[in-house]
mmCIF file of C-alpha atoms in Angstrom:
data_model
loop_
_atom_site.group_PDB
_atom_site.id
_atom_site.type_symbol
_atom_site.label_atom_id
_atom_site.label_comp_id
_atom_site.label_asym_id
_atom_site.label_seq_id
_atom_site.Cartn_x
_atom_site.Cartn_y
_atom_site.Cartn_z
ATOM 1 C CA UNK A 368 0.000 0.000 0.000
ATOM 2 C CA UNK A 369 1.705 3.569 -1.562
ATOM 3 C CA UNK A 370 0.374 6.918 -0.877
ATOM 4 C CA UNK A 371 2.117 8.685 -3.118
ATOM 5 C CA UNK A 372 2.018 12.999 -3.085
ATOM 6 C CA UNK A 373 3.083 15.625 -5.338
ATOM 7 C CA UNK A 374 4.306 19.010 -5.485
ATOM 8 C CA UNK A 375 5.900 19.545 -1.822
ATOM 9 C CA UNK A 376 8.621 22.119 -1.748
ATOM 10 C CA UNK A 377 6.662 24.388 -4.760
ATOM 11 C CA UNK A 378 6.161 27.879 -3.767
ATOM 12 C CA UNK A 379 3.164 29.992 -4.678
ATOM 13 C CA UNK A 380 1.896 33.361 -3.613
ATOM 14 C CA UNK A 381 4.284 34.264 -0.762
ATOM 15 C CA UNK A 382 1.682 35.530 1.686
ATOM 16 C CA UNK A 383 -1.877 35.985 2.007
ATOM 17 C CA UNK A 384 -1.887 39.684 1.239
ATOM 18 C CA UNK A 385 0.080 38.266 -2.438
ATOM 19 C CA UNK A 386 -2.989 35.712 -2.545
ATOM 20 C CA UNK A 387 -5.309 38.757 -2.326
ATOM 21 C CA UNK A 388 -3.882 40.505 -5.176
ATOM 22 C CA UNK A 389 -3.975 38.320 -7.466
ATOM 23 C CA UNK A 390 -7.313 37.276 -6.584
ATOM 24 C CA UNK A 391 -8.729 40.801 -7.391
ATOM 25 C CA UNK A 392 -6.538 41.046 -10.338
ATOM 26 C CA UNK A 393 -7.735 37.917 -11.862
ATOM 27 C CA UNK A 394 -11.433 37.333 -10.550
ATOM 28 C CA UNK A 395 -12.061 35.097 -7.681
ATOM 29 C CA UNK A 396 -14.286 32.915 -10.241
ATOM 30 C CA UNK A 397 -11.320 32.612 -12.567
ATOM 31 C CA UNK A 398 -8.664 31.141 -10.127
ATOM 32 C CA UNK A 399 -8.686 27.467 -9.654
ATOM 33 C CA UNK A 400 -7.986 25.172 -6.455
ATOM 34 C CA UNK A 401 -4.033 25.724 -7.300
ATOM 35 C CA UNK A 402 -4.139 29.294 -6.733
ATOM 36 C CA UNK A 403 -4.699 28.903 -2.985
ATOM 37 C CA UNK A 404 -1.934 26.185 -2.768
ATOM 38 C CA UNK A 405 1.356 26.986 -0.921
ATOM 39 C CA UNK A 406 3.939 25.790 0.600
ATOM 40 C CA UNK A 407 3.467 23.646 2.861
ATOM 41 C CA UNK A 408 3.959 25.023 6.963
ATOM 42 C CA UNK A 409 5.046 23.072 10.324
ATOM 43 C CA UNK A 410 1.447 22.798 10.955
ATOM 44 C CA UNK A 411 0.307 21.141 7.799
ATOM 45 C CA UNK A 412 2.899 18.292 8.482
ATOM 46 C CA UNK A 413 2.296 18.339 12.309
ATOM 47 C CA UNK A 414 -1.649 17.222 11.428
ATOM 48 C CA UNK A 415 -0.732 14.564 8.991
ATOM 49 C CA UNK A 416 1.833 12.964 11.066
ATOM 50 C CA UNK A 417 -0.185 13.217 13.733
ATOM 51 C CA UNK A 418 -2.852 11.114 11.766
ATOM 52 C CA UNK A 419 -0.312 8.816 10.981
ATOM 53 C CA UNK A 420 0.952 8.175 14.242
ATOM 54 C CA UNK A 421 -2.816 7.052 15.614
ATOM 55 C CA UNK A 422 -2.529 3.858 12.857
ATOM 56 C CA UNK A 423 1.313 3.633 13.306
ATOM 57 C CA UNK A 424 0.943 0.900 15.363
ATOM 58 C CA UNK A 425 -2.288 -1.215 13.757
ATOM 59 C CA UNK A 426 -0.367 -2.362 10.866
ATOM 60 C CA UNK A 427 3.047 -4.003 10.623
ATOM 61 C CA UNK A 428 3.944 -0.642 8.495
ATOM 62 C CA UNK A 429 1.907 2.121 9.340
ATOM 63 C CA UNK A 430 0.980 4.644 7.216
ATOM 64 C CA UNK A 431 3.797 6.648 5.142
ATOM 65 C CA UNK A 432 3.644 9.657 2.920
ATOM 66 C CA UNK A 433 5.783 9.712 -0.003
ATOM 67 C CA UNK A 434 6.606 13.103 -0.787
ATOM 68 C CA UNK A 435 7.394 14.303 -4.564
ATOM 69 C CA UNK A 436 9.747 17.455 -4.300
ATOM 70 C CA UNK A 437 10.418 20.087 -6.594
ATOM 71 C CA UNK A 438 13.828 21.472 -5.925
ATOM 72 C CA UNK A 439 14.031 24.868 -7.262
ATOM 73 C CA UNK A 440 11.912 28.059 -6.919
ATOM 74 C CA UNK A 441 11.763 30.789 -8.956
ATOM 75 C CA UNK A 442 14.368 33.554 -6.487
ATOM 76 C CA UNK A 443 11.466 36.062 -5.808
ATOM 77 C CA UNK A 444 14.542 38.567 -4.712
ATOM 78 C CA UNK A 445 16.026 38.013 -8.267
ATOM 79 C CA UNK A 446 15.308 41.573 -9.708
ATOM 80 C CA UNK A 447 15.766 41.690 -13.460
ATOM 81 C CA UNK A 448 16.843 37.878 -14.627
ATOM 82 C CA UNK A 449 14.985 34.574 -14.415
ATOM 83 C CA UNK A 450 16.653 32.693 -11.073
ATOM 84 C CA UNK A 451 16.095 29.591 -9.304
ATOM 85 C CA UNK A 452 16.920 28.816 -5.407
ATOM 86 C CA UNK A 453 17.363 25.359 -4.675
ATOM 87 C CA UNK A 454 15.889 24.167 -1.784
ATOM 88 C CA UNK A 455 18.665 23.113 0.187
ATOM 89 C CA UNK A 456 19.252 26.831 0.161
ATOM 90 C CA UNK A 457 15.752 27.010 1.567
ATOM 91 C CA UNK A 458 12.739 28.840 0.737
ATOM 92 C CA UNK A 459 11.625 32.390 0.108
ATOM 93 C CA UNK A 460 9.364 32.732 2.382
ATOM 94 C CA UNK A 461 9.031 29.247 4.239
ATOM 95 C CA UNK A 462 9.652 28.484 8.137
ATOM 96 C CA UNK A 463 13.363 27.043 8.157
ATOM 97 C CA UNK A 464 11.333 24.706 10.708
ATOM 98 C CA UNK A 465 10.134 23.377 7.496
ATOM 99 C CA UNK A 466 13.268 20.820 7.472
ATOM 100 C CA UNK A 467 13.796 19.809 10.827
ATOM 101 C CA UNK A 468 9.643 18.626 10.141
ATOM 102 C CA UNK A 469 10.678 16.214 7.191
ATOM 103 C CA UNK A 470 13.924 15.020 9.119
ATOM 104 C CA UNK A 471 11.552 14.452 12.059
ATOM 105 C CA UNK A 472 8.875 12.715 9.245
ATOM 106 C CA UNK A 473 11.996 10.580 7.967
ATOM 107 C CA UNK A 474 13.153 9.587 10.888
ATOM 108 C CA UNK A 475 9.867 8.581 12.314
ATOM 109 C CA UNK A 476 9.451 6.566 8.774
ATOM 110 C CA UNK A 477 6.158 8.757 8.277
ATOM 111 C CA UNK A 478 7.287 10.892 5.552
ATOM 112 C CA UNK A 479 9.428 10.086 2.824
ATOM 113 C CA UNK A 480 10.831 12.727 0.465
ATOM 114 C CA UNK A 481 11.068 11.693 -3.314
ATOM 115 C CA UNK A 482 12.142 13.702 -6.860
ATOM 116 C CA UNK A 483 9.544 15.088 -8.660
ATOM 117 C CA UNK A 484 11.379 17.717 -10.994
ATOM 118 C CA UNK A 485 13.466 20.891 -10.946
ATOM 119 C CA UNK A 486 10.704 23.540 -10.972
ATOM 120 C CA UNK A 487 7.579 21.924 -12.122
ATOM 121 C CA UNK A 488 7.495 24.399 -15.885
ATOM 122 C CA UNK A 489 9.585 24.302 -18.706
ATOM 123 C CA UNK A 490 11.785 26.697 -17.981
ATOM 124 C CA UNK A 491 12.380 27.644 -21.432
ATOM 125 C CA UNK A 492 8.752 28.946 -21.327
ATOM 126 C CA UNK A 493 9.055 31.028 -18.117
ATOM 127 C CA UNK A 494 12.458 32.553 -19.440
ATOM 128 C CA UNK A 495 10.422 33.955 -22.387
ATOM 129 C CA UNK A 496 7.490 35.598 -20.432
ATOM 130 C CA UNK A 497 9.760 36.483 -17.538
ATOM 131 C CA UNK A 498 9.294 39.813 -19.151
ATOM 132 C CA UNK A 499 5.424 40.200 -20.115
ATOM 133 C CA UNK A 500 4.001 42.321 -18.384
ATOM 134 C CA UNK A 501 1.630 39.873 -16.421
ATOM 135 C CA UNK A 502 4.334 38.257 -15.851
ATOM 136 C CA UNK A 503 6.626 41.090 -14.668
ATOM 137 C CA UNK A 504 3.319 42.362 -12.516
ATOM 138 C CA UNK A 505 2.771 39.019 -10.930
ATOM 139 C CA UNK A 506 6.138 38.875 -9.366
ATOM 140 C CA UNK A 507 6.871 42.493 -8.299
ATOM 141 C CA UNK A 508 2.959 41.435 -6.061
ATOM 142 C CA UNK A 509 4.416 38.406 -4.843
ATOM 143 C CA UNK A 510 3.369 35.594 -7.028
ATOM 144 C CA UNK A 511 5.139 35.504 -10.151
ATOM 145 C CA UNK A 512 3.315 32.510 -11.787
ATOM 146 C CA UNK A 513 -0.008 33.346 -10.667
ATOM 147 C CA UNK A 514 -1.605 33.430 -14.178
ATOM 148 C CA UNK A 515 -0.542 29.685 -14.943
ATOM 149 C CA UNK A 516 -3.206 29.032 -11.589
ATOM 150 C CA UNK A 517 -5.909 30.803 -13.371
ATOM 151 C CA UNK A 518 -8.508 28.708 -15.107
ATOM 152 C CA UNK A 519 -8.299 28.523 -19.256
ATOM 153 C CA UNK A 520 -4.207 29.192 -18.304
ATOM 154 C CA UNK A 521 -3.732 25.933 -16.351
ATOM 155 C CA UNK A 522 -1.231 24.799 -18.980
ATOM 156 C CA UNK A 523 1.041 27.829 -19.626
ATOM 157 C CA UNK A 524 4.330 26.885 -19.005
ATOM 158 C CA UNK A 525 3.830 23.230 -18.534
ATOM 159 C CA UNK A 526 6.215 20.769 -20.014
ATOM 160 C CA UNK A 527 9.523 20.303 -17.768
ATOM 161 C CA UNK A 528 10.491 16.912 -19.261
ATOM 162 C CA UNK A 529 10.169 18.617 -22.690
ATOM 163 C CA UNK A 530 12.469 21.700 -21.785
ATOM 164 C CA UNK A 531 15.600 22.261 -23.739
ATOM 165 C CA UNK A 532 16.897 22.339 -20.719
ATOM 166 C CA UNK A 533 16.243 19.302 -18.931
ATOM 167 C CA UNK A 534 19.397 17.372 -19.161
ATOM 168 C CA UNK A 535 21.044 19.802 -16.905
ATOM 169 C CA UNK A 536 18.271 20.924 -14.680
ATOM 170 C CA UNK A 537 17.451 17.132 -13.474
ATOM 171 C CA UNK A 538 21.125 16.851 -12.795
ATOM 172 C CA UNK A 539 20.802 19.964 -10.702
ATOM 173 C CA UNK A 540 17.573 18.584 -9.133
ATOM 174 C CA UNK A 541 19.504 15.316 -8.307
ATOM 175 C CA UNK A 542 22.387 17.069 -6.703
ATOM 176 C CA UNK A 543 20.361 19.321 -4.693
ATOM 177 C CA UNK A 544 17.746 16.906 -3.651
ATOM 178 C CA UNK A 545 20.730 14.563 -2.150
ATOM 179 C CA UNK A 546 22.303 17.706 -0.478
ATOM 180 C CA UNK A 547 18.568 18.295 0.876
ATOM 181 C CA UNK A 548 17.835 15.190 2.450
ATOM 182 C CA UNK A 549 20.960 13.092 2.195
ATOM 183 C CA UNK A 550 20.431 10.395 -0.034
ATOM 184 C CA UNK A 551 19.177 10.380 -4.147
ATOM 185 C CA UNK A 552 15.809 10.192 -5.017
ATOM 186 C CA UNK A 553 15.402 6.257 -6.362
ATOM 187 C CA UNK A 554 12.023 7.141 -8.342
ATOM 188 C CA UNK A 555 10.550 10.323 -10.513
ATOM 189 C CA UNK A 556 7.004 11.325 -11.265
ATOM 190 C CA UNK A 557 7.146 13.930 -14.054
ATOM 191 C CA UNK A 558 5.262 16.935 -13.664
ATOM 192 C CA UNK A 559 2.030 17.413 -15.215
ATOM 193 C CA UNK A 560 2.303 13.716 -16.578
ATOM 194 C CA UNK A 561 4.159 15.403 -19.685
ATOM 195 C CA UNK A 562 6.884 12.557 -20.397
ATOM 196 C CA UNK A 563 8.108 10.935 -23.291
ATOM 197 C CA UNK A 564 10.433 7.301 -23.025
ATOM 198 C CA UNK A 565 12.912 8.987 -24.271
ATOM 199 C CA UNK A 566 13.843 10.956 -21.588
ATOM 200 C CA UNK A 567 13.812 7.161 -19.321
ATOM 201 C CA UNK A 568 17.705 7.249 -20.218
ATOM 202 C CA UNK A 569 18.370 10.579 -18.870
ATOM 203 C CA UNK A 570 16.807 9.760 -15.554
ATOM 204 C CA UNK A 571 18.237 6.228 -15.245
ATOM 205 C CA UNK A 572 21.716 7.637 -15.710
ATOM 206 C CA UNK A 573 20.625 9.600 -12.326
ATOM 207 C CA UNK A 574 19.700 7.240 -9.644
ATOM 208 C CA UNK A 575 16.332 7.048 -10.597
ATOM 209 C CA UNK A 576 14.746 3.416 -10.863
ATOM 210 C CA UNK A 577 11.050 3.323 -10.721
ATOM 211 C CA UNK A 578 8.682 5.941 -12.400
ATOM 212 C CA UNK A 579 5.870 7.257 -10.418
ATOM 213 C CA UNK A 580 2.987 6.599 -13.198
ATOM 214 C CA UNK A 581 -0.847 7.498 -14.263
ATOM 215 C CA UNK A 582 -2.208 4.974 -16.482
ATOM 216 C CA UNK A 583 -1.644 7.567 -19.373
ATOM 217 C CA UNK A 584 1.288 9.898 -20.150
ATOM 218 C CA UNK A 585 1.039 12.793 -22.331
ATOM 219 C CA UNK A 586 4.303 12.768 -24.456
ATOM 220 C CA UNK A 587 5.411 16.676 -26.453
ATOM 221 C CA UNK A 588 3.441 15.921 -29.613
ATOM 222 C CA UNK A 589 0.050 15.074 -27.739
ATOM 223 C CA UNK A 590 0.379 11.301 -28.172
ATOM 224 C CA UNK A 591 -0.808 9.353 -24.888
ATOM 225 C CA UNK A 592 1.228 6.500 -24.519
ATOM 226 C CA UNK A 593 1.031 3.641 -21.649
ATOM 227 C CA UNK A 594 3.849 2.341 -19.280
ATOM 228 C CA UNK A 595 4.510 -1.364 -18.974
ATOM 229 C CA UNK A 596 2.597 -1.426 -15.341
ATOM 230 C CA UNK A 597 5.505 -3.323 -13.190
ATOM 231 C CA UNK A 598 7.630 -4.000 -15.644
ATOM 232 C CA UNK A 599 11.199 -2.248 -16.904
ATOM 233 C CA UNK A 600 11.103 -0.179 -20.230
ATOM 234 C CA UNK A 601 14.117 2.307 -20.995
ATOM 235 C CA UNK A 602 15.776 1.111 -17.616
ATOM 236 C CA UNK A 603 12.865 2.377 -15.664
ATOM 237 C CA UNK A 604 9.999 0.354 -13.999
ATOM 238 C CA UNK A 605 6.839 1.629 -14.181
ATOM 239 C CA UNK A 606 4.200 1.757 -11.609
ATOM 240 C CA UNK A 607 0.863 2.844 -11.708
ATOM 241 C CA UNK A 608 -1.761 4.982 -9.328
ATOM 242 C CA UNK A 609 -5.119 3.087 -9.483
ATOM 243 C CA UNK A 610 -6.757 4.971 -6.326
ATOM 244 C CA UNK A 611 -6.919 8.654 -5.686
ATOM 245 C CA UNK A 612 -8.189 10.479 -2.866
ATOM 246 C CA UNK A 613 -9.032 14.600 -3.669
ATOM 247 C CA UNK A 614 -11.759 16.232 -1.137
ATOM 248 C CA UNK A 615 -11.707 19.444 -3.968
ATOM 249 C CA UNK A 616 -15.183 19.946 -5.344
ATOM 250 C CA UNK A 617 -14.501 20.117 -8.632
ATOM 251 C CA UNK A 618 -12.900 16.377 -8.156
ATOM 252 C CA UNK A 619 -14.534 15.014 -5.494
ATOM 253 C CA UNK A 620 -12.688 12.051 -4.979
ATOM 254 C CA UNK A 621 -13.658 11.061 -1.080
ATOM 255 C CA UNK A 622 -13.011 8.021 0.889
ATOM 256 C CA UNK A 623 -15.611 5.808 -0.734
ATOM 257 C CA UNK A 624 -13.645 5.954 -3.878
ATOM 258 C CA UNK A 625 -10.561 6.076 -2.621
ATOM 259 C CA UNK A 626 -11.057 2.658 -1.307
ATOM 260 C CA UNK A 627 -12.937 1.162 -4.261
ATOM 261 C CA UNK A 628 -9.563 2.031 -5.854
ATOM 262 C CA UNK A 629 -8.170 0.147 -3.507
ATOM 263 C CA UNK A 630 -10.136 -2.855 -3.441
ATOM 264 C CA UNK A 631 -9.623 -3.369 -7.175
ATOM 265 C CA UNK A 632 -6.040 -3.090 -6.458
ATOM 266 C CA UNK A 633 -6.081 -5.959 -4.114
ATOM 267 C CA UNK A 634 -8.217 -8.168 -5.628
ATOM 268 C CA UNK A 635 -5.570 -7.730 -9.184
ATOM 269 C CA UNK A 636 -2.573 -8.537 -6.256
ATOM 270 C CA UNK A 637 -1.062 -5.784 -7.394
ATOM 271 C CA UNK A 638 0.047 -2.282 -4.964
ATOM 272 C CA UNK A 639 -2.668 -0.407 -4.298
ATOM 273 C CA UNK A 640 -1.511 3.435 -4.662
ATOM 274 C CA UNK A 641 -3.290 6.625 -3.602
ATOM 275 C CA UNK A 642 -2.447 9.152 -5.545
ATOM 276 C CA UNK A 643 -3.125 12.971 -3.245
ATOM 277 C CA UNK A 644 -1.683 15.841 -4.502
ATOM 278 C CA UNK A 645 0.250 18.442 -1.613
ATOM 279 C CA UNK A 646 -2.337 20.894 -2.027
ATOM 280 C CA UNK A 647 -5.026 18.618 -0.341
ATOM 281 C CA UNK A 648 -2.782 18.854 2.942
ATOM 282 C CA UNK A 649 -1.932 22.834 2.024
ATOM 283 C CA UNK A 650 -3.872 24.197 5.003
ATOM 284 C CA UNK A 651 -2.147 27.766 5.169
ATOM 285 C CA UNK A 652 -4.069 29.386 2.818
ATOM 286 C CA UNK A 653 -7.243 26.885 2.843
ATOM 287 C CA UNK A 654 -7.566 25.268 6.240
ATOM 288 C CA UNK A 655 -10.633 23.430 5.840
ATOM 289 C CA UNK A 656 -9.216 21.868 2.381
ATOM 290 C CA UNK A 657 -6.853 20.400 5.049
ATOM 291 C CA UNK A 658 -9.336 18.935 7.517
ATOM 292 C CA UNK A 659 -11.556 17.656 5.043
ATOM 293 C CA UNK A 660 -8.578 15.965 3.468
ATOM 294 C CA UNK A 661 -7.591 14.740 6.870
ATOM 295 C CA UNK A 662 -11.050 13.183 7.448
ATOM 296 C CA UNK A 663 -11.518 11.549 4.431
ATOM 297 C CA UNK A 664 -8.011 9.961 4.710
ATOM 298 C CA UNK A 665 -8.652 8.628 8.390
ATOM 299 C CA UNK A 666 -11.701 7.022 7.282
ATOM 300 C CA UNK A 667 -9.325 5.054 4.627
ATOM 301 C CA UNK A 668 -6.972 3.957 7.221
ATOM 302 C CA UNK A 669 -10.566 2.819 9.535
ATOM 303 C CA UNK A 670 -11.082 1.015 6.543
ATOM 304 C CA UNK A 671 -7.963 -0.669 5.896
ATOM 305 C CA UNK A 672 -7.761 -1.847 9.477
ATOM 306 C CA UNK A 673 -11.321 -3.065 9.979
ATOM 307 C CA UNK A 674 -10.766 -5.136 6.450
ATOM 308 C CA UNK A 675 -7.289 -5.280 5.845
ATOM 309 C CA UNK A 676 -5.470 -5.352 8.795
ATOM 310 C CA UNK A 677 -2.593 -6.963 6.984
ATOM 311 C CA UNK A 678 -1.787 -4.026 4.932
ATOM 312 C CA UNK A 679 1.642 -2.898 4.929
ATOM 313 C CA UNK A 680 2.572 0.452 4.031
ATOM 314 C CA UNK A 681 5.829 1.341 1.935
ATOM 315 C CA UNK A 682 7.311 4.066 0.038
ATOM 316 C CA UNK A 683 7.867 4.144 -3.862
ATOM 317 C CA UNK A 684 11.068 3.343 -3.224
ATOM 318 C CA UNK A 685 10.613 0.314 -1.158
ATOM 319 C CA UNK A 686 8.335 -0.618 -4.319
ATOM 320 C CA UNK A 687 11.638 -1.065 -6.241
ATOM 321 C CA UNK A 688 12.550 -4.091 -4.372
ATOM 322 C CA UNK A 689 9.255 -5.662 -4.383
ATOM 323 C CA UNK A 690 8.557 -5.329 -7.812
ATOM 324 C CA UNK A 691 10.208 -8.473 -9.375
ATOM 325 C CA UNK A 692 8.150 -10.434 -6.810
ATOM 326 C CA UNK A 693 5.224 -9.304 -8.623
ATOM 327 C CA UNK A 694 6.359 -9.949 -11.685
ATOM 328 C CA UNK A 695 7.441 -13.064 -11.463
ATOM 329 C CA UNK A 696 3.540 -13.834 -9.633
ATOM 330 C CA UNK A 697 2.067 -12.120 -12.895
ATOM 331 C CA UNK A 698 4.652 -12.643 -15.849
ATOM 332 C CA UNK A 699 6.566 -15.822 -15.138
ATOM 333 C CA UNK A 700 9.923 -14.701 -14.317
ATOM 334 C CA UNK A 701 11.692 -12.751 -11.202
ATOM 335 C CA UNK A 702 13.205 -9.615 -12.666
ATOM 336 C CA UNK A 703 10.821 -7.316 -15.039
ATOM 337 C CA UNK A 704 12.376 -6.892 -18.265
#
């Protein structure tokens, strides 16, 4: 059992009175769920783990959230020029508490950070509007990619595993995510769920073993394309999220079909994997997005113990080791190929 989570580590609009800006620039009817996320804070992870802990002990491996990080932010002190500040630099405007919470996650085996790009955009793309004027306007308020949030914009600037620049930005995001954390990221969900195989090289040359997966990818000329679900292509295994828990209203995706997901997992014998997104748990900005979230993911766990009180939990990259065991149960021999 995976819960996997993306998006930690992205910054948004760097305070509230940012948020309200861009909200009366833009039309509260026109900004989408992502406008209101943000970073994550102390108390965000202090409620999940707390969660956590109260079904730590009712499995043989409690619960664990594994956490997809982006590793650079745009520098919102950077003036003039398009700059990034890695994360192990910290954040603009995040709590440097912020890191002793995921060492305290890690070591409690609650919270496990993995790589889920350099900046989330093409950054191609954002070095050619850096200049517009809505872009320009955006960051001088505190929220320079605000208008990729709004609604009929929510794919400006998408496309980091297409950038021009992505050989050398996911060796950056390797480097800084091991100076982060301490250890390389072993899997990679691509952003947006823009990928093409050909890129599998590139991150296999960089620690990466398993790929994070939907049951679709998107590649750059609009082809959707399938992974080999448990199985290696382009030195990468592929995995797949067949549950997904989102309390948003425009997705309602609640307990109930969270664990259907589930269920169908099980009875294939293959991982079940929840796939929640960071802004579900973003309370800063949205605190009852957080409860709600909170609730609906507790009554999961009830289920899981009342039903399934063998579940284990594990992190993607636990699933590395375990996947050969599956396919040997589904495909007839030990190591995927």
């Amino acid at each position: 059992m995976l819960i996997e989570s993306d998006d930690w580590g992205l910054e948004r609009a760097k305070d509230e009175n940012a948020l309200g800006k861009i909200i009366e620039k833009y039309g509260s009817r026109n900004c989408s769920r992502w406008t209101k996320d943000c970073l994550e804070t102390v108390e965000d992870l202090d409620q999940m783990f707390e969660l956590f802990d109260l079904f730590k002990n009712k499995f043989d491996g409690g619960p664990v959230l594994t956490a997809n990080f982006i590793t650079h932010n745009l520098d919102y002190s950077s003036g003039g020029s398009l700059q990034f500040k890695p994360i192990s630099q910290g954040y603009n405007v995040g709590e440097r508490e912020l890191f002793e919470k995921y060492r305290q996650g890690l070591d409690k085996k609650l919270f496990i950070p993995q790589l889920h790009g350099f900046s989330h955009y093409d950054t191609s793309l954002l070095k050619q509007a850096f200049h517009s004027e809505d872009f320009s306007e955006d960051f001088e308020t505190g929220f320079p990619l605000a208008k990729s949030t709004i609604k009929g914009n929510l794919s400006l600037y998408r496309g980091e595993c297409f950038d021009s620049n992505f050989k050398i930005n996911i060796l950056k995001a390797t480097d800084v995510f091991k100076e982060t954390f301490g250890y390389y990221s072993r899997t990679f969900i691509p952003p947006n769920y823009l990928f093409d195989t050909k890129i599998s090289r590139i991150l296999a040359g960089h620690h990466i073993a398993l790929l994070q997966s939907t049951a679709h990818f998107l590649s750059a000329n609009g082809n959707s394309s399938v992974g080999p679900l448990f199985r290696t292509k382009g030195g990468l295994i592929y995995s797949v999220r067949n549950s997904r828990l989102d309390t948003h209203s425009d997705y309602n995706y609640l307990a109930e079909n969270c664990i259907r997901g589930i269920e169908t997992a099980f009875l294939n014998r293959v991982p079940a994997i929840i796939d929640i997104h960071r802004v579900n748990f973003s309370g800063n900005f949205s605190p009852n997005t957080r409860q709600k979230t909170l609730d609906e993911l507790n009554k999961v766990f009830v289920h899981l113990y009342q039903n399934h009180p063998e579940t284990v939990f594990i992190s993607s990259d636990a699933l590395i080791g375990v996947v050969s065991d599956i396919a040997k149960e589904k495909h007839g021999y030990s190591q995927p190929n």
